[in-house]
Amino acid sequence: MPGMLLTVLLAAGAFADAADTDPRHPVESTRPHEFYFTRGIYGGRFEDEDWGPRWAVDYPKADQQFLVALKRLSRVDAPASEHALELSAPELLDYPFLYMLEVGALSLDEEQAQALRHYLLAGGFLVIDDFWGDWDWGNFEMQMARVFPEFDIVEIPLDHPVFHAFYDISEVLQVPNVHQASGGPTHEQGGRIPYVRGIFDNRGRLMVLINWNTDLGDAWEWADAPYYPLRYSTYAYQMGINFVIYAMTH
Amino acid sequence: MLEWLLKYPLDWYLTGKLGLTWSWYQYLLAVAAVIMLLLWVAGYRRLHRGTLVFAPRVLLVAVMMLSMAQPLLVVEVPEPVAGHIAVLLDDSLSMRIRDASGTSRADRLAALFGAGPESLAGKLEEKFETRYFRFGEGFRTHAPAESLNHVDARSELGGALLRVAAGHEAAALAGVVIVGDGGALPDSADRERLEAALVRLKAAEIPVQVISLGDIYPERDVALDFLRFPRRVMVRDGFDLEIGMVQRGFEGRSVRLVIEGDGIILERRTLTLPSDDEQMLLRHRLSFSEAGRRLISVRIDPLDGEILTQNNQLNRSIEVTDQPIRVLHFEGEPRFEVKFVRRAVTEDPVIRLHSLVRTADNKYYRIGIGDPSELAGGFPDDGTELFKYHVLILGSVESRLLTSGQQSAIRDFVGRRGGGLLLLGGRGAYAEGGHTGSLLAELMPVVPVEPFEPFNREIAPRLTEAGLIDPLLDFGPAEARQALFRQLPPLTVTNPLRQAKPGATVLLQGADRHGEPLILLATQRYGRGRVVSFPVRDSWRWQMHAKIPLADQTHENLWRRLLRDLGRDAGGRVRLMLQETESTPGSSVTVAAQVLNRAYGPLPQASVRLAVTTPLGEVRHLPMTPYLGEPGRYRAKFIPRETGRYDITVELMEKDEPAARAVGFLDVSGMGREFHGTAPGHGLLQRVAVETGGRLLSPATAQSLPNLMDAARSERRISRRLPLWDAPLLLLAMLALVCTEWALRRARKLA
């Protein structure tokens, strides 16, 4: 049922509010939103001319469709449009929620690593998505070790509040990309088991939420496609909304 | 001779008035008698043919009638001497204070009231019946031969005067003389007794003459005058010790001040002493990280040549509490403020933050709840559940989201329960949220702007004059606060508030693009509680901003301070009202308490008891009795016998079990405050003298006291109506007239 609702929503409401631009203070007569779905722009290896920069995979459609569902299903006050910022941009600190994906190719320079560290320790929340297999993991782990040499990446158990902030999630699913959604194996690059892991600060606060061996962004992007399985898109939206509610309240 | 004839002195006739005491029927009888007399005279003339003979008889009748008319002389005369003089002698410890020559106040008193005809006592006794009393800790009669000990740690002047004034009705009192140094009254109970005594003395027109011995002041002395700090603080709460000191004879000298907490030195400070009699105010910031009762001592090391060292130390207790402050933060929509407020107070050992966020229509997310049933139905419908909290934060909560019952509960939560209410900004707040004219608007310290027009501006905060000193923004001294707030990043305001309500205090403000002021932080009391408006939507930018270093604690400190301060007045159902925190052994201590029902209204006819734990660990239970005419107020008295700290607990008993309690403490010291505030106590004594029509005398002018009391007595005059019917002059006149008539009759051979 929630999945059907999502499909209808996306068909009817996508891009309806796209003219609403991203700055928090556009004009005095326009109220800023509480939440901005901010995508982190980073320079990475293996940039592809056909697919564009790795940070922008699924961009902007996935972001826009996720925001439509977020606004319709919850009371989160958010714009309908995408919002992307460089990791080292000072104004990144105005947006305490950050989404990054394809981090298997992530390559942070020192300035970006320090900016990300400051952002997260000051209270920012980072959601990582869409990277697969051991090679991607190894790169990501190495990059995050530059950001937080003192913190380990740990498993997040299913009884953690992030799985229950809005929807009760009882199982971690592997969400396939759009090419593998219509049947056959759902994994890529040998990443057969999906994981939700995190980096906690020294006070036990979750700063980075890592979705490994899964692709929530593709499910958001292709939820309006009739061939994309409802089971996966429903799960992806539920997880995404949980992340947002959790990020705004913890 | 003349006075004998007139019965009274001639002066009285010259200054007084003559009158008659007849009533109307007596005048009627007199007129009838005159008519009859005239008729009789007419007949007499016919019979005796002459007027000379009857003239004496007519005059005799006239004099007799005058006498019968009971003539009066009305005069103003001095009141006759009656009653005695009460002399109250100060027997307290402070009378031992000596001047540079070694003469103490007690020496001066002994010189004035010692034996010998030249002493003041002798002169008083020549003119008046004089009775002596001593006062100090208590009051009793004093025999002139008996010597005073000057060991009492209290000067209960109020009690002594009241006893004398009350005794006036039994034994006439002509005047009162106080001989003492006029030190501060020991407690509020004695101040009340003093007021009652003054009322009685003024009504009876009894003057109180005062001989102040307070002019003997130590020539070389450094004294701690007072030590002030809150009676109760929360763990890790910073608070100021205020220390007052004065000196004489040591100007410019260095002195070492030591502050101790439970015997552990917390601060050593070297001070340069100011000029003579100039009060020096010192502040010291202090906080305790663990709960419990602490004894704070402040002392000054004695200086060479200092005459009085008993006033170099002051001790007072403080209660450091970790009693939780339960805070409910309600948001009508998910907002980052929830996250950052939680983050700011999560390590505070006192604050328990319970967050309730409306994540979708009819869907709530609860964070930090104690049990599964807490807030399960959303925001509490009535006071029963809401009153469990001490502070309520309302964020972006539209007016229509709260029923009238819920808004009434919020009003009672603040007004009756004494809770704190914090109103944040957001699209559901103030005018934008439809709160104009709502029940909630009544509580606000600001006036929501109507009609609402969209507004969005980043506003740089500026401290107002009040903000520079208000404890709510306690970020150090005024200069430090000013510097701190200048460097903080601007916050987003979408609820422009320009008008504070009368009685509200604006602590932070900014300006719109026209330079017009906007309120950023305002506060006011409402009933027993307090309301704060903080109409910004992203205070979290003081935590997460490019200008804010990671180690900066401004955001954390602001939120902890706000919530602790707002939760401070939200006491339980029993509220202890101890008028004094210090006393001396043997003095009666009154403990009062306000007891409330579950809806925080007055609870009359409750079972309330007082438990007193003595310094020796002995626990005494005393029933508390209700005040007449004040429902819900109870009191009990006890008398501390030992020195040390007394723990006081007031318990509301329901079904023989304590249902609610309040705790406090009392420091009992043998020395009291007798040696503190040793400057002459002229203020108090002068007031007593002036209000009763007496005079304030020094030992040098005390010898004029007998004459002064005489003059005071002669100034008191009464109106007297003196009868004249039996004045010898009238009787002699009648006799003379009878004799004259007899002589005339003999001369005319009529007799």
PDB file of N, CA, C and O in Angstrom, chain A residues 42-101:
ATOM      1  N   TYR A  42      31.929  15.965  -4.729  1.00  0.00           N
ATOM      2  CA  TYR A  42      33.325  15.641  -4.438  1.00  0.00           C
ATOM      3  C   TYR A  42      34.034  15.271  -5.738  1.00  0.00           C
ATOM      4  O   TYR A  42      33.409  14.845  -6.707  1.00  0.00           O
ATOM      5  N   GLY A  43      35.295  15.446  -5.772  1.00  0.00           N
ATOM      6  CA  GLY A  43      36.075  15.021  -6.909  1.00  0.00           C
ATOM      7  C   GLY A  43      36.477  13.583  -6.699  1.00  0.00           C
ATOM      8  O   GLY A  43      36.782  13.174  -5.585  1.00  0.00           O
ATOM      9  N   GLY A  44      36.410  12.800  -7.738  1.00  0.00           N
ATOM     10  CA  GLY A  44      36.751  11.401  -7.543  1.00  0.00           C
ATOM     11  C   GLY A  44      37.498  10.836  -8.731  1.00  0.00           C
ATOM     12  O   GLY A  44      37.656  11.493  -9.758  1.00  0.00           O
ATOM     13  N   ARG A  45      37.949   9.648  -8.544  1.00  0.00           N
ATOM     14  CA  ARG A  45      38.607   8.951  -9.629  1.00  0.00           C
ATOM     15  C   ARG A  45      37.560   8.368 -10.565  1.00  0.00           C
ATOM     16  O   ARG A  45      36.379   8.346 -10.238  1.00  0.00           O
ATOM     17  N   PHE A  46      38.031   7.888 -11.692  1.00  0.00           N
ATOM     18  CA  PHE A  46      37.172   7.181 -12.648  1.00  0.00           C
ATOM     19  C   PHE A  46      35.976   8.028 -13.086  1.00  0.00           C
ATOM     20  O   PHE A  46      34.869   7.532 -13.193  1.00  0.00           O
ATOM     21  N   GLU A  47      36.205   9.325 -13.271  1.00  0.00           N
ATOM     22  CA  GLU A  47      35.104  10.144 -13.779  1.00  0.00           C
ATOM     23  C   GLU A  47      34.760   9.637 -15.183  1.00  0.00           C
ATOM     24  O   GLU A  47      35.639   9.336 -15.982  1.00  0.00           O
ATOM     25  N   ASP A  48      33.524   9.586 -15.479  1.00  0.00           N
ATOM     26  CA  ASP A  48      33.064   8.979 -16.723  1.00  0.00           C
ATOM     27  C   ASP A  48      32.370  10.030 -17.579  1.00  0.00           C
ATOM     28  O   ASP A  48      31.449  10.701 -17.118  1.00  0.00           O
ATOM     29  N   GLU A  49      32.817  10.151 -18.829  1.00  0.00           N
ATOM     30  CA  GLU A  49      32.211  11.181 -19.692  1.00  0.00           C
ATOM     31  C   GLU A  49      30.762  10.861 -19.994  1.00  0.00           C
ATOM     32  O   GLU A  49      29.933  11.733 -20.157  1.00  0.00           O
ATOM     33  N   ASP A  50      30.465   9.564 -20.087  1.00  0.00           N
ATOM     34  CA  ASP A  50      29.081   9.184 -20.418  1.00  0.00           C
ATOM     35  C   ASP A  50      28.149   9.360 -19.218  1.00  0.00           C
ATOM     36  O   ASP A  50      27.024   9.811 -19.360  1.00  0.00           O
ATOM     37  N   TRP A  51      28.663   8.987 -18.031  1.00  0.00           N
ATOM     38  CA  TRP A  51      27.803   8.987 -16.859  1.00  0.00           C
ATOM     39  C   TRP A  51      27.918  10.272 -16.043  1.00  0.00           C
ATOM     40  O   TRP A  51      27.154  10.486 -15.123  1.00  0.00           O
ATOM     41  N   GLY A  52      28.911  11.061 -16.372  1.00  0.00           N
ATOM     42  CA  GLY A  52      29.076  12.292 -15.617  1.00  0.00           C
ATOM     43  C   GLY A  52      29.853  12.033 -14.345  1.00  0.00           C
ATOM     44  O   GLY A  52      30.322  10.912 -14.103  1.00  0.00           O
ATOM     45  N   PRO A  53      30.027  13.069 -13.522  1.00  0.00           N
ATOM     46  CA  PRO A  53      30.784  12.891 -12.285  1.00  0.00           C
ATOM     47  C   PRO A  53      30.087  11.900 -11.362  1.00  0.00           C
ATOM     48  O   PRO A  53      28.858  11.799 -11.364  1.00  0.00           O
ATOM     49  N   ARG A  54      30.917  11.197 -10.567  1.00  0.00           N
ATOM     50  CA  ARG A  54      30.359  10.129  -9.745  1.00  0.00           C
ATOM     51  C   ARG A  54      29.421  10.663  -8.661  1.00  0.00           C
ATOM     52  O   ARG A  54      28.479   9.991  -8.276  1.00  0.00           O
ATOM     53  N   TRP A  55      29.692  11.849  -8.144  1.00  0.00           N
ATOM     54  CA  TRP A  55      28.819  12.366  -7.091  1.00  0.00           C
ATOM     55  C   TRP A  55      27.409  12.582  -7.582  1.00  0.00           C
ATOM     56  O   TRP A  55      26.447  12.616  -6.803  1.00  0.00           O
ATOM     57  N   ALA A  56      27.275  12.761  -8.948  1.00  0.00           N
ATOM     58  CA  ALA A  56      25.983  13.161  -9.498  1.00  0.00           C
ATOM     59  C   ALA A  56      25.186  11.999 -10.052  1.00  0.00           C
ATOM     60  O   ALA A  56      24.196  12.199 -10.755  1.00  0.00           O
ATOM     61  N   VAL A  57      25.592  10.790  -9.734  1.00  0.00           N
ATOM     62  CA  VAL A  57      24.829   9.634 -10.191  1.00  0.00           C
ATOM     63  C   VAL A  57      23.395   9.744  -9.641  1.00  0.00           C
ATOM     64  O   VAL A  57      23.193  10.087  -8.478  1.00  0.00           O
ATOM     65  N   ASP A  58      22.433   9.476 -10.497  1.00  0.00           N
ATOM     66  CA  ASP A  58      20.982   9.544 -10.182  1.00  0.00           C
ATOM     67  C   ASP A  58      20.510  10.989  -9.948  1.00  0.00           C
ATOM     68  O   ASP A  58      19.358  11.199  -9.566  1.00  0.00           O
ATOM     69  N   TYR A  59      21.373  11.933 -10.096  1.00  0.00           N
ATOM     70  CA  TYR A  59      21.058  13.327  -9.787  1.00  0.00           C
ATOM     71  C   TYR A  59      20.491  14.011 -11.013  1.00  0.00           C
ATOM     72  O   TYR A  59      21.021  13.808 -12.114  1.00  0.00           O
ATOM     73  N   PRO A  60      19.480  14.812 -10.960  1.00  0.00           N
ATOM     74  CA  PRO A  60      18.752  15.233  -9.758  1.00  0.00           C
ATOM     75  C   PRO A  60      17.467  14.458  -9.511  1.00  0.00           C
ATOM     76  O   PRO A  60      16.786  14.696  -8.538  1.00  0.00           O
ATOM     77  N   LYS A  61      17.148  13.501 -10.453  1.00  0.00           N
ATOM     78  CA  LYS A  61      15.814  12.904 -10.372  1.00  0.00           C
ATOM     79  C   LYS A  61      15.585  12.148  -9.060  1.00  0.00           C
ATOM     80  O   LYS A  61      14.501  12.220  -8.469  1.00  0.00           O
ATOM     81  N   ALA A  62      16.594  11.410  -8.627  1.00  0.00           N
ATOM     82  CA  ALA A  62      16.425  10.638  -7.379  1.00  0.00           C
ATOM     83  C   ALA A  62      16.121  11.576  -6.217  1.00  0.00           C
ATOM     84  O   ALA A  62      15.205  11.326  -5.416  1.00  0.00           O
ATOM     85  N   ASP A  63      16.852  12.665  -6.161  1.00  0.00           N
ATOM     86  CA  ASP A  63      16.664  13.616  -5.055  1.00  0.00           C
ATOM     87  C   ASP A  63      15.262  14.224  -5.109  1.00  0.00           C
ATOM     88  O   ASP A  63      14.567  14.340  -4.097  1.00  0.00           O
ATOM     89  N   GLN A  64      14.857  14.598  -6.294  1.00  0.00           N
ATOM     90  CA  GLN A  64      13.547  15.251  -6.448  1.00  0.00           C
ATOM     91  C   GLN A  64      12.419  14.290  -6.084  1.00  0.00           C
ATOM     92  O   GLN A  64      11.469  14.668  -5.379  1.00  0.00           O
ATOM     93  N   GLN A  65      12.541  13.062  -6.551  1.00  0.00           N
ATOM     94  CA  GLN A  65      11.456  12.108  -6.259  1.00  0.00           C
ATOM     95  C   GLN A  65      11.431  11.740  -4.775  1.00  0.00           C
ATOM     96  O   GLN A  65      10.355  11.541  -4.206  1.00  0.00           O
ATOM     97  N   PHE A  66      12.607  11.663  -4.204  1.00  0.00           N
ATOM     98  CA  PHE A  66      12.612  11.364  -2.755  1.00  0.00           C
ATOM     99  C   PHE A  66      11.946  12.502  -1.983  1.00  0.00           C
ATOM    100  O   PHE A  66      11.165  12.279  -1.055  1.00  0.00           O
ATOM    101  N   LEU A  67      12.206  13.732  -2.409  1.00  0.00           N
ATOM    102  CA  LEU A  67      11.628  14.883  -1.694  1.00  0.00           C
ATOM    103  C   LEU A  67      10.112  14.926  -1.831  1.00  0.00           C
ATOM    104  O   LEU A  67       9.400  15.305  -0.902  1.00  0.00           O
ATOM    105  N   VAL A  68       9.611  14.522  -2.996  1.00  0.00           N
ATOM    106  CA  VAL A  68       8.153  14.481  -3.167  1.00  0.00           C
ATOM    107  C   VAL A  68       7.536  13.540  -2.137  1.00  0.00           C
ATOM    108  O   VAL A  68       6.561  13.875  -1.462  1.00  0.00           O
ATOM    109  N   ALA A  69       8.131  12.376  -2.004  1.00  0.00           N
ATOM    110  CA  ALA A  69       7.602  11.405  -1.037  1.00  0.00           C
ATOM    111  C   ALA A  69       7.781  11.891   0.391  1.00  0.00           C
ATOM    112  O   ALA A  69       6.875  11.764   1.225  1.00  0.00           O
ATOM    113  N   LEU A  70       8.920  12.459   0.657  1.00  0.00           N
ATOM    114  CA  LEU A  70       9.186  12.952   2.022  1.00  0.00           C
ATOM    115  C   LEU A  70       8.163  14.003   2.426  1.00  0.00           C
ATOM    116  O   LEU A  70       7.610  13.975   3.532  1.00  0.00           O
ATOM    117  N   LYS A  71       7.876  14.923   1.512  1.00  0.00           N
ATOM    118  CA  LYS A  71       6.935  16.009   1.828  1.00  0.00           C
ATOM    119  C   LYS A  71       5.515  15.479   1.967  1.00  0.00           C
ATOM    120  O   LYS A  71       4.734  15.986   2.768  1.00  0.00           O
ATOM    121  N   ARG A  72       5.193  14.492   1.154  1.00  0.00           N
ATOM    122  CA  ARG A  72       3.820  14.001   1.190  1.00  0.00           C
ATOM    123  C   ARG A  72       3.564  13.087   2.387  1.00  0.00           C
ATOM    124  O   ARG A  72       2.509  13.132   2.994  1.00  0.00           O
ATOM    125  N   LEU A  73       4.547  12.291   2.729  1.00  0.00           N
ATOM    126  CA  LEU A  73       4.328  11.283   3.772  1.00  0.00           C
ATOM    127  C   LEU A  73       4.656  11.773   5.176  1.00  0.00           C
ATOM    128  O   LEU A  73       4.221  11.170   6.148  1.00  0.00           O
ATOM    129  N   SER A  74       5.425  12.806   5.265  1.00  0.00           N
ATOM    130  CA  SER A  74       5.777  13.312   6.601  1.00  0.00           C
ATOM    131  C   SER A  74       5.485  14.808   6.659  1.00  0.00           C
ATOM    132  O   SER A  74       5.091  15.413   5.665  1.00  0.00           O
ATOM    133  N   ARG A  75       5.698  15.387   7.823  1.00  0.00           N
ATOM    134  CA  ARG A  75       5.497  16.833   7.963  1.00  0.00           C
ATOM    135  C   ARG A  75       6.813  17.601   7.828  1.00  0.00           C
ATOM    136  O   ARG A  75       6.905  18.763   8.226  1.00  0.00           O
ATOM    137  N   VAL A  76       7.802  16.944   7.244  1.00  0.00           N
ATOM    138  CA  VAL A  76       9.078  17.643   7.059  1.00  0.00           C
ATOM    139  C   VAL A  76       8.877  18.771   6.047  1.00  0.00           C
ATOM    140  O   VAL A  76       8.331  18.557   4.955  1.00  0.00           O
ATOM    141  N   ASP A  77       9.304  19.957   6.467  1.00  0.00           N
ATOM    142  CA  ASP A  77       9.178  21.135   5.610  1.00  0.00           C
ATOM    143  C   ASP A  77      10.426  21.200   4.728  1.00  0.00           C
ATOM    144  O   ASP A  77      11.507  21.574   5.190  1.00  0.00           O
ATOM    145  N   ALA A  78      10.280  20.799   3.454  1.00  0.00           N
ATOM    146  CA  ALA A  78      11.441  20.739   2.563  1.00  0.00           C
ATOM    147  C   ALA A  78      11.062  21.311   1.205  1.00  0.00           C
ATOM    148  O   ALA A  78       9.894  21.262   0.808  1.00  0.00           O
ATOM    149  N   PRO A  79      12.031  21.826   0.461  1.00  0.00           N
ATOM    150  CA  PRO A  79      11.749  22.257  -0.912  1.00  0.00           C
ATOM    151  C   PRO A  79      11.639  21.017  -1.803  1.00  0.00           C
ATOM    152  O   PRO A  79      12.091  19.935  -1.410  1.00  0.00           O
ATOM    153  N   ALA A  80      11.080  21.201  -2.972  1.00  0.00           N
ATOM    154  CA  ALA A  80      10.927  20.049  -3.861  1.00  0.00           C
ATOM    155  C   ALA A  80      12.156  19.836  -4.722  1.00  0.00           C
ATOM    156  O   ALA A  80      12.245  18.841  -5.429  1.00  0.00           O
ATOM    157  N   SER A  81      13.070  20.773  -4.667  1.00  0.00           N
ATOM    158  CA  SER A  81      14.185  20.699  -5.617  1.00  0.00           C
ATOM    159  C   SER A  81      15.449  20.150  -4.982  1.00  0.00           C
ATOM    160  O   SER A  81      15.604  20.150  -3.761  1.00  0.00           O
ATOM    161  N   GLU A  82      16.333  19.701  -5.852  1.00  0.00           N
ATOM    162  CA  GLU A  82      17.621  19.170  -5.427  1.00  0.00           C
ATOM    163  C   GLU A  82      18.513  20.292  -4.916  1.00  0.00           C
ATOM    164  O   GLU A  82      18.258  21.475  -5.181  1.00  0.00           O
ATOM    165  N   HIS A  83      19.565  19.872  -4.234  1.00  0.00           N
ATOM    166  CA  HIS A  83      20.436  20.868  -3.626  1.00  0.00           C
ATOM    167  C   HIS A  83      21.800  20.223  -3.451  1.00  0.00           C
ATOM    168  O   HIS A  83      21.935  19.239  -2.713  1.00  0.00           O
ATOM    169  N   ALA A  84      22.777  20.708  -4.150  1.00  0.00           N
ATOM    170  CA  ALA A  84      24.108  20.088  -4.088  1.00  0.00           C
ATOM    171  C   ALA A  84      25.151  21.130  -3.704  1.00  0.00           C
ATOM    172  O   ALA A  84      25.072  22.281  -4.132  1.00  0.00           O
ATOM    173  N   LEU A  85      26.100  20.712  -2.898  1.00  0.00           N
ATOM    174  CA  LEU A  85      27.146  21.642  -2.435  1.00  0.00           C
ATOM    175  C   LEU A  85      28.494  20.940  -2.397  1.00  0.00           C
ATOM    176  O   LEU A  85      28.568  19.741  -2.092  1.00  0.00           O
ATOM    177  N   GLU A  86      29.534  21.711  -2.679  1.00  0.00           N
ATOM    178  CA  GLU A  86      30.896  21.209  -2.523  1.00  0.00           C
ATOM    179  C   GLU A  86      31.154  20.888  -1.049  1.00  0.00           C
ATOM    180  O   GLU A  86      30.691  21.622  -0.157  1.00  0.00           O
ATOM    181  N   LEU A  87      31.927  19.828  -0.814  1.00  0.00           N
ATOM    182  CA  LEU A  87      32.201  19.459   0.572  1.00  0.00           C
ATOM    183  C   LEU A  87      32.951  20.555   1.331  1.00  0.00           C
ATOM    184  O   LEU A  87      32.800  20.701   2.536  1.00  0.00           O
ATOM    185  N   SER A  88      33.761  21.302   0.603  1.00  0.00           N
ATOM    186  CA  SER A  88      34.560  22.317   1.293  1.00  0.00           C
ATOM    187  C   SER A  88      33.875  23.682   1.311  1.00  0.00           C
ATOM    188  O   SER A  88      34.460  24.657   1.779  1.00  0.00           O
ATOM    189  N   ALA A  89      32.631  23.760   0.817  1.00  0.00           N
ATOM    190  CA  ALA A  89      31.927  25.054   0.820  1.00  0.00           C
ATOM    191  C   ALA A  89      31.566  25.437   2.256  1.00  0.00           C
ATOM    192  O   ALA A  89      31.003  24.619   2.987  1.00  0.00           O
ATOM    193  N   PRO A  90      31.885  26.669   2.694  1.00  0.00           N
ATOM    194  CA  PRO A  90      31.574  27.066   4.075  1.00  0.00           C
ATOM    195  C   PRO A  90      30.089  26.970   4.389  1.00  0.00           C
ATOM    196  O   PRO A  90      29.708  26.654   5.521  1.00  0.00           O
ATOM    197  N   GLU A  91      29.238  27.212   3.386  1.00  0.00           N
ATOM    198  CA  GLU A  91      27.797  27.190   3.652  1.00  0.00           C
ATOM    199  C   GLU A  91      27.260  25.779   3.860  1.00  0.00           C
ATOM    200  O   GLU A  91      26.099  25.609   4.217  1.00  0.00           O
ATOM    201  N   LEU A  92      28.115  24.769   3.644  1.00  0.00           N
ATOM    202  CA  LEU A  92      27.670  23.402   3.908  1.00  0.00           C
ATOM    203  C   LEU A  92      27.187  23.270   5.355  1.00  0.00           C
ATOM    204  O   LEU A  92      26.271  22.513   5.659  1.00  0.00           O
ATOM    205  N   LEU A  93      27.784  24.066   6.239  1.00  0.00           N
ATOM    206  CA  LEU A  93      27.423  23.995   7.661  1.00  0.00           C
ATOM    207  C   LEU A  93      26.014  24.528   7.936  1.00  0.00           C
ATOM    208  O   LEU A  93      25.502  24.381   9.050  1.00  0.00           O
ATOM    209  N   ASP A  94      25.397  25.149   6.946  1.00  0.00           N
ATOM    210  CA  ASP A  94      24.009  25.599   7.127  1.00  0.00           C
ATOM    211  C   ASP A  94      23.022  24.464   6.894  1.00  0.00           C
ATOM    212  O   ASP A  94      21.817  24.640   7.107  1.00  0.00           O
ATOM    213  N   TYR A  95      23.529  23.319   6.419  1.00  0.00           N
ATOM    214  CA  TYR A  95      22.645  22.218   6.029  1.00  0.00           C
ATOM    215  C   TYR A  95      23.094  20.950   6.756  1.00  0.00           C
ATOM    216  O   TYR A  95      24.021  20.270   6.304  1.00  0.00           O
ATOM    217  N   PRO A  96      22.460  20.623   7.859  1.00  0.00           N
ATOM    218  CA  PRO A  96      22.979  19.524   8.694  1.00  0.00           C
ATOM    219  C   PRO A  96      22.714  18.115   8.150  1.00  0.00           C
ATOM    220  O   PRO A  96      23.013  17.143   8.835  1.00  0.00           O
ATOM    221  N   PHE A  97      22.146  18.004   6.942  1.00  0.00           N
ATOM    222  CA  PHE A  97      21.946  16.672   6.354  1.00  0.00           C
ATOM    223  C   PHE A  97      22.696  16.625   5.028  1.00  0.00           C
ATOM    224  O   PHE A  97      22.547  17.522   4.189  1.00  0.00           O
ATOM    225  N   LEU A  98      23.469  15.548   4.832  1.00  0.00           N
ATOM    226  CA  LEU A  98      24.299  15.434   3.629  1.00  0.00           C
ATOM    227  C   LEU A  98      24.181  14.011   3.075  1.00  0.00           C
ATOM    228  O   LEU A  98      24.238  13.039   3.842  1.00  0.00           O
ATOM    229  N   TYR A  99      24.028  13.928   1.751  1.00  0.00           N
ATOM    230  CA  TYR A  99      23.906  12.624   1.077  1.00  0.00           C
ATOM    231  C   TYR A  99      25.046  12.486   0.081  1.00  0.00           C
ATOM    232  O   TYR A  99      25.309  13.411  -0.693  1.00  0.00           O
ATOM    233  N   MET A 100      25.713  11.367   0.118  1.00  0.00           N
ATOM    234  CA  MET A 100      26.792  11.109  -0.845  1.00  0.00           C
ATOM    235  C   MET A 100      26.669   9.668  -1.333  1.00  0.00           C
ATOM    236  O   MET A 100      26.236   8.789  -0.591  1.00  0.00           O
ATOM    237  N   LEU A 101      27.062   9.448  -2.553  1.00  0.00           N
ATOM    238  CA  LEU A 101      26.983   8.090  -3.079  1.00  0.00           C
ATOM    239  C   LEU A 101      28.167   7.815  -3.996  1.00  0.00           C
ATOM    240  O   LEU A 101      28.991   8.692  -4.252  1.00  0.00           O
TER     241      LEU A 101
END
